[in-house]
Each structure stands twice: as C-alpha cells, then as structure tokens.
mmCIF file of C-alpha atoms in Angstrom:
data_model
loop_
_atom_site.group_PDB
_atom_site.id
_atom_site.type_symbol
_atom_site.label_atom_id
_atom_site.label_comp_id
_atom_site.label_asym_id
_atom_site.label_seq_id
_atom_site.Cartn_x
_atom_site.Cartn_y
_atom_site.Cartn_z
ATOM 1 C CA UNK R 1 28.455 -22.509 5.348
ATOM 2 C CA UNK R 2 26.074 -25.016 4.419
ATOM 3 C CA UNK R 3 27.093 -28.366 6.028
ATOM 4 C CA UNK R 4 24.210 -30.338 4.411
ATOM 5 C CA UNK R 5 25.371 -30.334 1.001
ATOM 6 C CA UNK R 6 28.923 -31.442 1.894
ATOM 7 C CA UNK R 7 27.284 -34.281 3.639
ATOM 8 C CA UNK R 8 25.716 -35.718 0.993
ATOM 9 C CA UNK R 9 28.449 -34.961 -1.707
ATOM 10 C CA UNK R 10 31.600 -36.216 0.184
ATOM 11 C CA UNK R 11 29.692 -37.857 3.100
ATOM 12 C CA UNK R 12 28.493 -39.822 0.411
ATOM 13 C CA UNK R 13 32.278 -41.013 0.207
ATOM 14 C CA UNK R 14 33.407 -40.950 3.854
ATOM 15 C CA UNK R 15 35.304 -43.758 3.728
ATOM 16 C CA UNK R 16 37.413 -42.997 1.135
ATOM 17 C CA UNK R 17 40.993 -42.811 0.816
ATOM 18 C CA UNK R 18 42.639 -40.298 2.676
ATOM 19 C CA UNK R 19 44.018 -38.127 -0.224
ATOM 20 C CA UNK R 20 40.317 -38.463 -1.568
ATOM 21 C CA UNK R 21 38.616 -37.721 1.885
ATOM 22 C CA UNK R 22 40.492 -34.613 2.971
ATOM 23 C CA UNK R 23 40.463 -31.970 0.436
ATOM 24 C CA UNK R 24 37.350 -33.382 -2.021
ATOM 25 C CA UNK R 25 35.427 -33.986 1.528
ATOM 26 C CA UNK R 26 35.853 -30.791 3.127
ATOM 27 C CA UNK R 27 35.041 -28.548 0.047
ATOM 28 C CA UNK R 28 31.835 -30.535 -0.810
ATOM 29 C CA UNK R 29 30.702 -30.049 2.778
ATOM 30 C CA UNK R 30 31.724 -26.627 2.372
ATOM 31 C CA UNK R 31 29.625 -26.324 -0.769
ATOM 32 C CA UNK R 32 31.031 -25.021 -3.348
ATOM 33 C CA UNK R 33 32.356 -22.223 -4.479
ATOM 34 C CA UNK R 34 33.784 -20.871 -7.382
ATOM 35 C CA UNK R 35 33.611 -17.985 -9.700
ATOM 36 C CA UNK R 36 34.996 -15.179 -11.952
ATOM 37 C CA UNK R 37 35.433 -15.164 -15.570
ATOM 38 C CA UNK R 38 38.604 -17.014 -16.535
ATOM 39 C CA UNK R 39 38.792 -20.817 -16.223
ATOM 40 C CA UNK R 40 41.459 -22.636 -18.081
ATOM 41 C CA UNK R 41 40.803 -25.929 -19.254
ATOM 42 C CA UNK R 42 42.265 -28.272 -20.191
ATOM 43 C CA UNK R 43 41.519 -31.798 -22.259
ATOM 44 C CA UNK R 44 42.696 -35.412 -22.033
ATOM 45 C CA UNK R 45 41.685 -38.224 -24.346
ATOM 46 C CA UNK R 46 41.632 -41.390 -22.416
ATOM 47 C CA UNK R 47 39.407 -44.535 -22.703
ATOM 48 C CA UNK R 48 37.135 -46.075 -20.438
ATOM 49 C CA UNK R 49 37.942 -49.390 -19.314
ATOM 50 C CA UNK R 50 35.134 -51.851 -18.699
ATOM 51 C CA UNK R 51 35.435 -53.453 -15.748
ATOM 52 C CA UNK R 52 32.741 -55.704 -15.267
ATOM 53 C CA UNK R 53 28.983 -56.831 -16.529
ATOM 54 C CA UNK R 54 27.031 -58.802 -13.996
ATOM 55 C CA UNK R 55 23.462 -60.179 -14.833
ATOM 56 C CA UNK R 56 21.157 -59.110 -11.614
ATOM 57 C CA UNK R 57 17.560 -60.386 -10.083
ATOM 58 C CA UNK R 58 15.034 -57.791 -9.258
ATOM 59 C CA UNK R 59 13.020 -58.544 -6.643
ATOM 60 C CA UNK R 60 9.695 -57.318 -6.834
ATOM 61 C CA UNK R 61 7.978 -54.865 -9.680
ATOM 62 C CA UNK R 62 9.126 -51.198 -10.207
ATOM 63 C CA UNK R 63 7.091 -48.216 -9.997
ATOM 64 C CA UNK R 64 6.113 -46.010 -12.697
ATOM 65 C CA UNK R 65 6.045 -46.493 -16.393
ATOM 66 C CA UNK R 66 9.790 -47.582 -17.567
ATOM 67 C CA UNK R 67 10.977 -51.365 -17.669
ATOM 68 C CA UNK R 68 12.990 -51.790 -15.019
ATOM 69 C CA UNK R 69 16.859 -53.231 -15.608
ATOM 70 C CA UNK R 70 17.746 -56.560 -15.201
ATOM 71 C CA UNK R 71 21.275 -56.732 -15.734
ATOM 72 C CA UNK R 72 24.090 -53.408 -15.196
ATOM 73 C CA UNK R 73 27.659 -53.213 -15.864
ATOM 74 C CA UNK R 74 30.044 -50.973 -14.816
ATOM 75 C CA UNK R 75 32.789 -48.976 -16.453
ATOM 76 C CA UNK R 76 35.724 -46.782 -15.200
ATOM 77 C CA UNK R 77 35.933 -42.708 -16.286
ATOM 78 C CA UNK R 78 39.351 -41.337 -17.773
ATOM 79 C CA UNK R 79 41.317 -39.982 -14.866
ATOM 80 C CA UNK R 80 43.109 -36.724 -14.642
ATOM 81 C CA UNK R 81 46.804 -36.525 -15.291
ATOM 82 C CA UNK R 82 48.640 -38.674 -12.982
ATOM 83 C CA UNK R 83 45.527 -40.685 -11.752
ATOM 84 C CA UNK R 84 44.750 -37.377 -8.958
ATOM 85 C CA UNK R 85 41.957 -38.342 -6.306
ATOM 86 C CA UNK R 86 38.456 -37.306 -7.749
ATOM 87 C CA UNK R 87 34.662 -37.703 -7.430
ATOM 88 C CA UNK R 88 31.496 -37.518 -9.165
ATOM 89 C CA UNK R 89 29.108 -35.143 -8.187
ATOM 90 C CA UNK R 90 26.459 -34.439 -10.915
ATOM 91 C CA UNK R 91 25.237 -35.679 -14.420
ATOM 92 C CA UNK R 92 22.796 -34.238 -16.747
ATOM 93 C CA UNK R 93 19.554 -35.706 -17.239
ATOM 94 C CA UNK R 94 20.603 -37.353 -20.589
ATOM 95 C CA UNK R 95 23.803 -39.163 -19.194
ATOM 96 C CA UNK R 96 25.972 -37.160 -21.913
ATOM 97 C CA UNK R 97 27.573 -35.001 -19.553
ATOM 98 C CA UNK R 98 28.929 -36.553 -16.011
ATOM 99 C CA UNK R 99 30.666 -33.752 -13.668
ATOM 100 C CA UNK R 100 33.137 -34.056 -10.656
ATOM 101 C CA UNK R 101 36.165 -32.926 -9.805
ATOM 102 C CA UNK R 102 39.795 -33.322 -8.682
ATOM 103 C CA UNK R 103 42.540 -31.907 -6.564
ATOM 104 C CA UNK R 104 44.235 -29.398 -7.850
ATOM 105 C CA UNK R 105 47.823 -29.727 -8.699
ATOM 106 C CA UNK R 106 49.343 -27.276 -7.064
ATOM 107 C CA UNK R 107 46.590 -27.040 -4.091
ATOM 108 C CA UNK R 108 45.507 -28.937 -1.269
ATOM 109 C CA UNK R 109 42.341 -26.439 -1.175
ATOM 110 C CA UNK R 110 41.543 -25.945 -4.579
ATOM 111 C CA UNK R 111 39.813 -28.155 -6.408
ATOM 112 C CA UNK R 112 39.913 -28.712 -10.407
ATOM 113 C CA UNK R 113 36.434 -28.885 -12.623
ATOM 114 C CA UNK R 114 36.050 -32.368 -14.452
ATOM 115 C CA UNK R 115 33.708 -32.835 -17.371
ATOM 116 C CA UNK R 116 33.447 -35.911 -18.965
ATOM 117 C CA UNK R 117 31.667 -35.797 -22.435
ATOM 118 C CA UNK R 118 30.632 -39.262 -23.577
ATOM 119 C CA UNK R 119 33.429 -40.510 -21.728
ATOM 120 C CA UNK R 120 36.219 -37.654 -22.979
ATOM 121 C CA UNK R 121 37.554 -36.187 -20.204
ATOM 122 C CA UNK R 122 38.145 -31.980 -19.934
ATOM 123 C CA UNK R 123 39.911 -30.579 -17.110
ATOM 124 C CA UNK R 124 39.159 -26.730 -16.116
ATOM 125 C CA UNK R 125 40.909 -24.518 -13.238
ATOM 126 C CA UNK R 126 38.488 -22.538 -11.662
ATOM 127 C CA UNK R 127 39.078 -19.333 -9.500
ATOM 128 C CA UNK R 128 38.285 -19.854 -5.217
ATOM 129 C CA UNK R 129 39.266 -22.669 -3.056
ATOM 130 C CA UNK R 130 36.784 -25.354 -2.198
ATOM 131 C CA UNK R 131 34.894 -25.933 -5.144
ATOM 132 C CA UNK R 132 31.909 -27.749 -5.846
ATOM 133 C CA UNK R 133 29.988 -28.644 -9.021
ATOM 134 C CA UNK R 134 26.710 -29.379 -8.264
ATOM 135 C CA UNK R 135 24.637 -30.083 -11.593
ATOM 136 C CA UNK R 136 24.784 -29.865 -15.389
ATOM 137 C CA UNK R 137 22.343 -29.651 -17.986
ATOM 138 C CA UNK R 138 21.331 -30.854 -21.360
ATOM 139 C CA UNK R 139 23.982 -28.607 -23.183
ATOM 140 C CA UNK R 140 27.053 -29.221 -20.514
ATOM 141 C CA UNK R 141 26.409 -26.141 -18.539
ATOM 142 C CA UNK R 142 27.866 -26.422 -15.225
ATOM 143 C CA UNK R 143 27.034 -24.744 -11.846
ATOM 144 C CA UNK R 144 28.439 -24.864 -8.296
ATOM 145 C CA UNK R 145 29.782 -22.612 -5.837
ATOM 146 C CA UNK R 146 33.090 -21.823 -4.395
ATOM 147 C CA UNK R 147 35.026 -20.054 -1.661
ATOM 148 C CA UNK R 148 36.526 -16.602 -2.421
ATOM 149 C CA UNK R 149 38.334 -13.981 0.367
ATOM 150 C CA UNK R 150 36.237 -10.777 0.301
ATOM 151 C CA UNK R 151 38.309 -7.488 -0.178
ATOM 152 C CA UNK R 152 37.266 -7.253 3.971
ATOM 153 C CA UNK R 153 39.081 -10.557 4.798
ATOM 154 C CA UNK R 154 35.690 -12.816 5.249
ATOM 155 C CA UNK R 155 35.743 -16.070 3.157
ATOM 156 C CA UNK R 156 32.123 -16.199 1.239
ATOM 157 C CA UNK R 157 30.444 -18.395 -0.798
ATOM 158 C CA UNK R 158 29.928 -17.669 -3.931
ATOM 159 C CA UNK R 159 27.608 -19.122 -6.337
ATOM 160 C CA UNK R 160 28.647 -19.815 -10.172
ATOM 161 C CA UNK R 161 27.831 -21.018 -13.827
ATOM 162 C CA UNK R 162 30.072 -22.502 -16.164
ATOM 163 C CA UNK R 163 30.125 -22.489 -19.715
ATOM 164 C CA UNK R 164 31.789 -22.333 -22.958
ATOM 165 C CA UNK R 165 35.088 -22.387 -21.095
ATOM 166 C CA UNK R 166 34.239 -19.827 -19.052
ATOM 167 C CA UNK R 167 33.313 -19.371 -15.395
ATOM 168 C CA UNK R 168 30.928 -16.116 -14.306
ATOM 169 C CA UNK R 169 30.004 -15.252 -10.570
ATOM 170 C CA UNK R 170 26.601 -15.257 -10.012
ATOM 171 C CA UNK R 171 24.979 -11.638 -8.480
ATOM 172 C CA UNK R 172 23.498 -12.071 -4.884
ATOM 173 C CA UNK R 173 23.494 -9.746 -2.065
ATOM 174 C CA UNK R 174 25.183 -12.253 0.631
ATOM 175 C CA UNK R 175 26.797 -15.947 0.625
ATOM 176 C CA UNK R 176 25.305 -17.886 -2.473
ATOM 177 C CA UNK R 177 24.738 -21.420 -3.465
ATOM 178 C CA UNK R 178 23.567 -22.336 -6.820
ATOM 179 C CA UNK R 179 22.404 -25.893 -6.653
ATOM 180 C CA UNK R 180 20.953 -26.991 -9.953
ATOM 181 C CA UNK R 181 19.947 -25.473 -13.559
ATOM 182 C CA UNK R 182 17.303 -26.354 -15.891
ATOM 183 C CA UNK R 183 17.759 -26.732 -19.226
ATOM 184 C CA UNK R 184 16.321 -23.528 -19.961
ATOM 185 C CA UNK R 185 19.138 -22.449 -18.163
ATOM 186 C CA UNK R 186 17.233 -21.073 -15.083
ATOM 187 C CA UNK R 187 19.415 -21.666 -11.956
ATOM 188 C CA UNK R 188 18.108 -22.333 -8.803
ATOM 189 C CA UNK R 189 20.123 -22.172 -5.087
ATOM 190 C CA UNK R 190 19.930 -19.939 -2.072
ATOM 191 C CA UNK R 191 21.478 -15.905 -1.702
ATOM 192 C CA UNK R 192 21.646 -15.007 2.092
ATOM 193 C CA UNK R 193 19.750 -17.754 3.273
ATOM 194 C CA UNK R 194 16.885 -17.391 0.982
ATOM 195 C CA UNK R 195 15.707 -20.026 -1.849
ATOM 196 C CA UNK R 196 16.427 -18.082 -5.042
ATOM 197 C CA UNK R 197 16.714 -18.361 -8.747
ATOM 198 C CA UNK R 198 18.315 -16.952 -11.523
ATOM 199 C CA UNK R 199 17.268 -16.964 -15.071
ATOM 200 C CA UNK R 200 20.414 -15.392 -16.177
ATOM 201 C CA UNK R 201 23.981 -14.154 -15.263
ATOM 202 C CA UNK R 202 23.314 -10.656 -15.055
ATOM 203 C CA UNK R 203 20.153 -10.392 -13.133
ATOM 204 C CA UNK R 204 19.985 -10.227 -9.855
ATOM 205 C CA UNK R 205 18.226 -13.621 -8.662
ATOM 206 C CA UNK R 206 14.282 -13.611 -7.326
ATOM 207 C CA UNK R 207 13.319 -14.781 -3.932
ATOM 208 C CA UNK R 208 10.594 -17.813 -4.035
ATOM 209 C CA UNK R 209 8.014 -17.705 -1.978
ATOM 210 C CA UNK R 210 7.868 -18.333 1.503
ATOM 211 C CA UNK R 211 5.302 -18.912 4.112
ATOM 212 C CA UNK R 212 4.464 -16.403 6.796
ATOM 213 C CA UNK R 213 6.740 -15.347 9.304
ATOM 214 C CA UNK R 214 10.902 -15.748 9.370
ATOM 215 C CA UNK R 215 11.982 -18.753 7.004
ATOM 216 C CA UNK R 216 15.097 -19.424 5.729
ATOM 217 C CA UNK R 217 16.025 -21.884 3.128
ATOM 218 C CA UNK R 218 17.619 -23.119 -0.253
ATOM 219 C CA UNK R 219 16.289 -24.011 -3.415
ATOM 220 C CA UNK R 220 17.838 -27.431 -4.215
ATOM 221 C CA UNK R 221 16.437 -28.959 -7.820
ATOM 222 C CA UNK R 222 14.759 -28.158 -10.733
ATOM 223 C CA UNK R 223 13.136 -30.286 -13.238
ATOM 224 C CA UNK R 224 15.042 -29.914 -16.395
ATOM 225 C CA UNK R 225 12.019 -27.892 -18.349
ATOM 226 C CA UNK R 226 12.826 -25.803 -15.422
ATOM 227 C CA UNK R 227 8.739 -25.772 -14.353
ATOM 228 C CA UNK R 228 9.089 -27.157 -10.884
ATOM 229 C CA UNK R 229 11.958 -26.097 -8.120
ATOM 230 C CA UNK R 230 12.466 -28.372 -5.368
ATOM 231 C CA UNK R 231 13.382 -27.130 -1.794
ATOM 232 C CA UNK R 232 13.761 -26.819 1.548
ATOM 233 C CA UNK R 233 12.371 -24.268 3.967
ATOM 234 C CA UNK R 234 13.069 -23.795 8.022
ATOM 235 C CA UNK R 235 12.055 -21.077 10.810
ATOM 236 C CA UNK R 236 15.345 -19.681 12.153
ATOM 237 C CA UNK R 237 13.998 -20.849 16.240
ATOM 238 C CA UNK R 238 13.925 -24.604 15.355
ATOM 239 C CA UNK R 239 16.471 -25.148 12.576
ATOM 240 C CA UNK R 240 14.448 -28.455 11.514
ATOM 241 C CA UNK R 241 14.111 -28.723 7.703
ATOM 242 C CA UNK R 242 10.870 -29.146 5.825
ATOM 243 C CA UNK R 243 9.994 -30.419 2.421
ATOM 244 C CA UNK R 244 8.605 -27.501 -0.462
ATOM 245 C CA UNK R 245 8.225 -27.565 -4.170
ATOM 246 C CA UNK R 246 7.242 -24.492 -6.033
ATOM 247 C CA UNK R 247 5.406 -25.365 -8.816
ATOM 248 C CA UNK R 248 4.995 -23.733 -12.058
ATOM 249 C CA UNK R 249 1.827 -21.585 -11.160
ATOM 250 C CA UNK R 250 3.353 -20.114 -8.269
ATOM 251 C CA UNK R 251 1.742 -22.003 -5.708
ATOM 252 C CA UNK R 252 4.167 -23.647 -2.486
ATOM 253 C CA UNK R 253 3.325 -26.631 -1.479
ATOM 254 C CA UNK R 254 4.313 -28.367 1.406
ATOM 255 C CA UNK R 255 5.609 -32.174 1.232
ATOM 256 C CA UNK R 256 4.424 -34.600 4.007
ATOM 257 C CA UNK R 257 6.988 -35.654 6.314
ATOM 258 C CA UNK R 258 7.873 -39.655 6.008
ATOM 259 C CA UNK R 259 7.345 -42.148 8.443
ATOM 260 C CA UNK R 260 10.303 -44.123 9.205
ATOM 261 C CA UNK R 261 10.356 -47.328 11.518
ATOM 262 C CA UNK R 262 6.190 -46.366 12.953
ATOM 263 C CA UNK R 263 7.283 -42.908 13.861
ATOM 264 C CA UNK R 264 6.896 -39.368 11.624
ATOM 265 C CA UNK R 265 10.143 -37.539 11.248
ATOM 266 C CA UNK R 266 11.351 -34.814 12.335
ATOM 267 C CA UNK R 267 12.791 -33.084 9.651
ATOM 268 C CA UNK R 268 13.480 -34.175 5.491
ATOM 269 C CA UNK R 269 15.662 -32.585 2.940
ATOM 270 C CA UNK R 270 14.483 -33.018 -0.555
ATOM 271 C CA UNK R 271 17.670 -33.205 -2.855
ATOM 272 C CA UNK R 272 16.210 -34.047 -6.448
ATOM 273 C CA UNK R 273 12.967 -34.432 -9.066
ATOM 274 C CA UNK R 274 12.188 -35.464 -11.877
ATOM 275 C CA UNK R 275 8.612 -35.053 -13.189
ATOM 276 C CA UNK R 276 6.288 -36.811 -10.382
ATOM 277 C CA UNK R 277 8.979 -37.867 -8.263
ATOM 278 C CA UNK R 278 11.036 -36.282 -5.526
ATOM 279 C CA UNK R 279 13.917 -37.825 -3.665
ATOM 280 C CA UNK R 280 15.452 -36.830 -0.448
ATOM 281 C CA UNK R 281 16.426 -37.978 2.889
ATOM 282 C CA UNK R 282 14.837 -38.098 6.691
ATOM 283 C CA UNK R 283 16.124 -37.616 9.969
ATOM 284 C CA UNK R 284 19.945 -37.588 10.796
ATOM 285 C CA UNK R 285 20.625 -41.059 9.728
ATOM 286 C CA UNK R 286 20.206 -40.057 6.522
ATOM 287 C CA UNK R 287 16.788 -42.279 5.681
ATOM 288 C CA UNK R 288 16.175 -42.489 1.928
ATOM 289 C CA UNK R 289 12.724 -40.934 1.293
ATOM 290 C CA UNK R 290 11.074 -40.758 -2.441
ATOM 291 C CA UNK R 291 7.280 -38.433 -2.452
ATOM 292 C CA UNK R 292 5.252 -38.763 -5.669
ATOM 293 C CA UNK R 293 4.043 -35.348 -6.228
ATOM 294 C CA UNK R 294 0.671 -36.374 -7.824
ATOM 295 C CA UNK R 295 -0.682 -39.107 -5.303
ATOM 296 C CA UNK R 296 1.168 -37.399 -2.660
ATOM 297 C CA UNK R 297 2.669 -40.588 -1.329
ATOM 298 C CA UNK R 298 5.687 -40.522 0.728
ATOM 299 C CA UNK R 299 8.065 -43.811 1.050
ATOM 300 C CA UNK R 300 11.085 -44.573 3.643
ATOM 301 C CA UNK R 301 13.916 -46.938 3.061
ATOM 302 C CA UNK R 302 15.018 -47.363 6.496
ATOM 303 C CA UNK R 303 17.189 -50.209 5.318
ATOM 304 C CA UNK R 304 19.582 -48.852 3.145
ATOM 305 C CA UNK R 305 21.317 -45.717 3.803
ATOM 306 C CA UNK R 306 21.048 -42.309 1.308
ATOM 307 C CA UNK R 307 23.932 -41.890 -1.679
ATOM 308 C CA UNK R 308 22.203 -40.604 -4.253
ATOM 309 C CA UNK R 309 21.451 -37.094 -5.606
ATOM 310 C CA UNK R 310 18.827 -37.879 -8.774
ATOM 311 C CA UNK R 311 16.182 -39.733 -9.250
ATOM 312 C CA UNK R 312 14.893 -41.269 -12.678
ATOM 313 C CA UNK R 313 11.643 -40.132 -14.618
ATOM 314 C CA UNK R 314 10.355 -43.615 -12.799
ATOM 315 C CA UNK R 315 11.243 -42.850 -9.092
ATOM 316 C CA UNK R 316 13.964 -45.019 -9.071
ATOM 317 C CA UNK R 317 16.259 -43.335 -6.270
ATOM 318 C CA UNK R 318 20.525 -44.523 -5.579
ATOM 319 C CA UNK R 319 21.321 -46.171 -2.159
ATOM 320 C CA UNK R 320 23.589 -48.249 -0.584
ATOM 321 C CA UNK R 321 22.602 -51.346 1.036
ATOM 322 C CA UNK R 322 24.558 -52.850 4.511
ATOM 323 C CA UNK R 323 27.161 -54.547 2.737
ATOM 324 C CA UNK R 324 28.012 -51.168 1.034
ATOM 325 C CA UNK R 325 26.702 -52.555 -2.207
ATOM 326 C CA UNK R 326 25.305 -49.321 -4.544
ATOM 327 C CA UNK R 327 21.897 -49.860 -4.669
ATOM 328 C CA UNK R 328 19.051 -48.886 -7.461
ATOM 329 C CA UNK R 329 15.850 -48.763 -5.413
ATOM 330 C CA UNK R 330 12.804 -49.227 -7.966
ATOM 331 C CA UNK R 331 10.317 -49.555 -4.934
ATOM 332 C CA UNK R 332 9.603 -50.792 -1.419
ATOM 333 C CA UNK R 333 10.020 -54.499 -2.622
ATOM 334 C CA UNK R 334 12.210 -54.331 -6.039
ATOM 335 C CA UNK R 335 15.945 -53.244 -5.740
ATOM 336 C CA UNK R 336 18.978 -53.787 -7.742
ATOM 337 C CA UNK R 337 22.449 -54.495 -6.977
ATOM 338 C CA UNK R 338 24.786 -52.310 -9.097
ATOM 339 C CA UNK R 339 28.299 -54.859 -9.953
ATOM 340 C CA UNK R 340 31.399 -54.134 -8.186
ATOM 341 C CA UNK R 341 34.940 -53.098 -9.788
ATOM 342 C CA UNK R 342 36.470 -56.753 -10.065
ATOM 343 C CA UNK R 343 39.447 -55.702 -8.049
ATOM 344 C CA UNK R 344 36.852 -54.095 -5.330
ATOM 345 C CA UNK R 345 38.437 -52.663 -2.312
ATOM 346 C CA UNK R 346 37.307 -52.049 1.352
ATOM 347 C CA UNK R 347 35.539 -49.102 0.778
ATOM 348 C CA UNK R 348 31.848 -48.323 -0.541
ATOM 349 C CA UNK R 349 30.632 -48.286 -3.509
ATOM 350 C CA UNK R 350 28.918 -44.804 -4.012
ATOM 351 C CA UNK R 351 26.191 -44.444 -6.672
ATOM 352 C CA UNK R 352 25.149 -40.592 -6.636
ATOM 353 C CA UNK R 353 23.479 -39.320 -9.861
ATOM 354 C CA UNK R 354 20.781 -41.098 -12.462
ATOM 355 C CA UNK R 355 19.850 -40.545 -16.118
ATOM 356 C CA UNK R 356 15.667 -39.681 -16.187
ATOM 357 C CA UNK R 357 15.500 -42.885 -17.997
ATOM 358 C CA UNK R 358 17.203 -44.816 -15.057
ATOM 359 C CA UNK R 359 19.165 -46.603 -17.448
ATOM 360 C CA UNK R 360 22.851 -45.122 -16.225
ATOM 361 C CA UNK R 361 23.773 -44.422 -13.086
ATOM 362 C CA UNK R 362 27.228 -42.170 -12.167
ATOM 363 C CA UNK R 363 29.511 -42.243 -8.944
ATOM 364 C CA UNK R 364 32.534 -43.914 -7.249
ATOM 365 C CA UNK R 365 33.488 -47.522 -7.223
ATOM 366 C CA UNK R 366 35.740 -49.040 -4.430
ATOM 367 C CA UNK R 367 38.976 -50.296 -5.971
ATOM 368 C CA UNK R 368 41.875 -52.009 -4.476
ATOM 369 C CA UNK R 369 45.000 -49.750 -3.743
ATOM 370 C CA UNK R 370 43.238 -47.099 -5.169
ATOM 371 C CA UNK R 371 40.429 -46.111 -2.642
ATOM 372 C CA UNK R 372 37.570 -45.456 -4.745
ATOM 373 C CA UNK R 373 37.828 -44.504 -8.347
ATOM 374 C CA UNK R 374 34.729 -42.742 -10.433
ATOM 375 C CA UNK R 375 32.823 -44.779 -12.390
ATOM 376 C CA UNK R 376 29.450 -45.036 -14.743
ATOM 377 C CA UNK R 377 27.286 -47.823 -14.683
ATOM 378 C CA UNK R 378 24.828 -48.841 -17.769
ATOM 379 C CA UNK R 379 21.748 -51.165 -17.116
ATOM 380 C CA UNK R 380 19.438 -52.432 -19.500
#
C-alpha cells in the first residue's frame, strides 16, 4: 500500500481525536479504496453555521495575477447523522463540490462517502473497507480507491469513480490508485506501480511515459482541462521520489529538486497543479515546496509545515504555521492566517484543498470537545 497518500490525507490530521484518528487515519494512509457498482446514498439537509469572520494583514505581495485576500471567515459543514467523526479530503476546482468522508455506522473499517453540494450534505455507502476520496471535478464526479478481499484471500487496492449515485471499479491489471480527474473526466493514478490514466470506465488505463530503465511511480494531479498530469517517478534500488509532469505534447519533464535550509533535497512529491503552478512537499519533514512550471522556479517553506493538497490558479499553496494556525501561503514574504472556530480546541487547524481562484479554502477546524470538525473558509 501506498503510505504517502495516507500521510498527507490523515497525517494532515494526526492530532485529532481519537475516534477521528483511528479509522479515518488508517484508511487515508492506506489510500483508498473502493469500488463496484452499487452505492447507496443517502441525503441530509442541514445548515452551515458561521462561526467566525476575522479581518487579516498580509504581509508582503502575492504572486501571480489574482488580488490576494485580506480578510477570511470560516464556516462549519453539515455533519452526518449523529455528528460521526469525518474529514475533508478534496474539492473541485470551483468550490461547488467539497468531498470527505465519515465512519461508517456499522464499521470501524469502512468508511462512508460525503459530498457536500453548496453546503447540502449527501451521504453514500460505498463497497470495500478503507476508503478514500481523493478528488472531484467540475460536475461532482468523485474518485478514490478502496480495499477489497480478492477471491484468493489478498486485500488489494482498488481504484474507483463515482457518479450519478453510482460507484464503478476501475480496470487495472494489479493494485490501483486513482488520484485525481479532470474535468474532461480523464482520471489519472497508478495500476501496479505504474503512473496511469484512464479516459473512461471501461478501458483499460495507459501507462505514461517513463524514463529509461526500471521506474515506478503514480500519477498524482491533473489540471482540470485535463492537459497536464502531475507525478512522481522513482527507480526501484533507491526508493527516493522525484518530481515529473507530463505535459500535453507528450513530452516528461523533470522538476528541479528544492533547496531547503542551503542544502538540495533529497527527494519531493508533487501533490497538485493548477495551470503554472505545482505544489508538493520535500524531504521527510514534509517541507512545503511550490515550482512554477514556466520560469521553472522552485520555492521552500521550511517554516511552516505541509497540509494542503491544491493550489490556486495564483500559486497560493495551504500550510500550517508553528502555532498550528492554517496558513494561505501567497509567497516567500506574504502569508495569511485563516480564523479559528471561536470555541477552538487543542488540536490543529488543517486547511487541505483550494478553489483555482484562491478565494475558498476546505479542511478541518479544531473545536473544543469535539476534536476537529470540517469546515470551509471564504476570503475576499
């Protein structure tokens, strides 16, 4: 199994509750799973509260083209039926759609599908144990992986799409990931330990190109016009991760690795992008790195530690700073301080996913008695 993406979808969270931190922890390090054609679901009106509006100072000036916020608030999502433990993991690149989910009623292994539609909640069972959604497009398509027993007895990943109530296995000839869909609907992920892509749920997915010799590797973004897939490539003998886009000739191209603290890293995994822009992190602490794919600068954020999984149209990437504070970084010098819950608890605040206009901002909020609850914040 793929430990990296659990890292940064429940690591993200580690010090959560404990009814949070077990089961939503271990399946998003396990990486999702899911699959099969029948997925209840179910639907719960509930409002969103807000909770608080703070007025905030950016320091500095923000890259790229967009104005950058001055003042965020933030706003509780609808919970499941009796309040159950759940997380954010994805949002699409409008902000309509925010994904997660939640334990499952009658499991401490399964996990339950959430979908919140401008704010209305929808609840789906899905089929495996382990679950993770792990994006959503422009039309509320959802896809993720999941763990399901083999006929043999082996427990495999399996890599899925969700949509119009309905959950479908992708093809693949091993263990499969799917990691993130255009809006074209092309998904991209890994099959056996290849980076892969599927432009439907029939086909059997294509291999990307790789560079000479034995590499290994998962396809982890997409842009959402679906020309540009994001990824990460290793040889088998040293296990260290490098930094690849495929771009829409054809042509791989290697990212530089980031310097952090005077000395070049290691290793980087690139986790999102959004036109220009590419967001990932270095090293094993988890370093929050941001490329620009057309000056082919690379930037390190030693200071603050890696919780998000988007980045805006602008290169504004999600952090957390060393008070736990979520964190919008807009560049080396400007950063903004998302607001707390007003009852904030001892936990982190975890901002994960961004809109491409950078304007809303999706994840889980430290609350007191309550670990951490998910949340959305809006800037403007």
């Amino acid at each position: 199994m793929n430990d990296r993406l659990d890292e940064r979808l429940a690591g993200a969270c580690e010090p959560q509750s404990s009814s949070i931190a077990e089961p939503l922890a271990e399946s998003a390090a396990d990486i999702a799973r899911m699959g099969r054609r029948a997925a209840r679901r179910r639907t719960t009106r509930v409002w969103i509260a807000v909770a608080a509006s703070v007025p905030m100072v950016v320091i500095g000036v923000a890259v790229g083209a967009g104005k950058a916020p001055m003042t965020c608030g933030v706003e509780r999502l609808a919970l499941p039926s009796g309040s159950a433990p759940s997380l954010v993991t994805a949002m699409d690149p409008t902000g309509r759609y925010i994904v997660g989910r939640t334990t499952h009623a009658s499991s401490t292994s399964r996990l339950d599908l959430l979908i919140w539609d401008n704010g209305e909640l929808h609840q789906a069972e899905l089929p495996g144990e382990r679950q993770v959604p792990t994006d959503v497009n422009a039309d509320g398509v959802v896809v993720g992986t999941t763990d399901i027993q083999s006929a043999s007895g082996p427990i495999d990943m399996h890599a899925w799409v969700y949509g119009d109530r309905t959950a479908t296995l992708l093809p693949g000839t091993g263990s499969t990931e799917a990691r993130a869909i255009s809006d074209g609907g092309v998904v991209v992920g890994t099959d056996d330990r290849r980076p892969v892509l599927w432009r439907s749920t029939t086909d059997a997915p294509s291999t990307l190109p790789l560079p000479e010799g034995a590499w290994e590797g998962v396809a982890t973004a997409i842009t959402a016009d679906g020309e540009t897939i994001l990824g990460t490539l290793h040889p088998p003998q040293t296990g260290l991760n490098r930094p690849y886009v495929w771009l829409a000739d054809g042509t791989l191209r290697e990212l530089p690795l980031p310097v952090v603290n005077g000395t070049t890293a290691l290793s980087a995994y690139p986790v999102a992008i959004a036109g220009d822009w590419v967001a990932g992190t270095a090293g094993d602490d988890g370093v929050p790195v941001r490329w620009n794919l057309r000056t082919g600068e690379v930037q390190a954020f030693p200071r603050f530690r890696t919780a998000g999984l988007k980045i805006s149209a602008d290169g504004w990437i999600l952090a957390r700073d060393r008070h736990s504070h979520a964190t919008l970084l807009l560049s080396q010098q400007a950063t903004l301080t998302l607001p707390s819950l007003r009852d904030r608890g001892s936990f982190p605040d975890v901002p994960k996913v961004i809109t491409q206009d950078g304007l809303h901002v999706a994840g889980e909020a430290s609350a007191a008695g309550s670990g951490t609850l998910p949340v959305v914040w809006h800037c403007r």
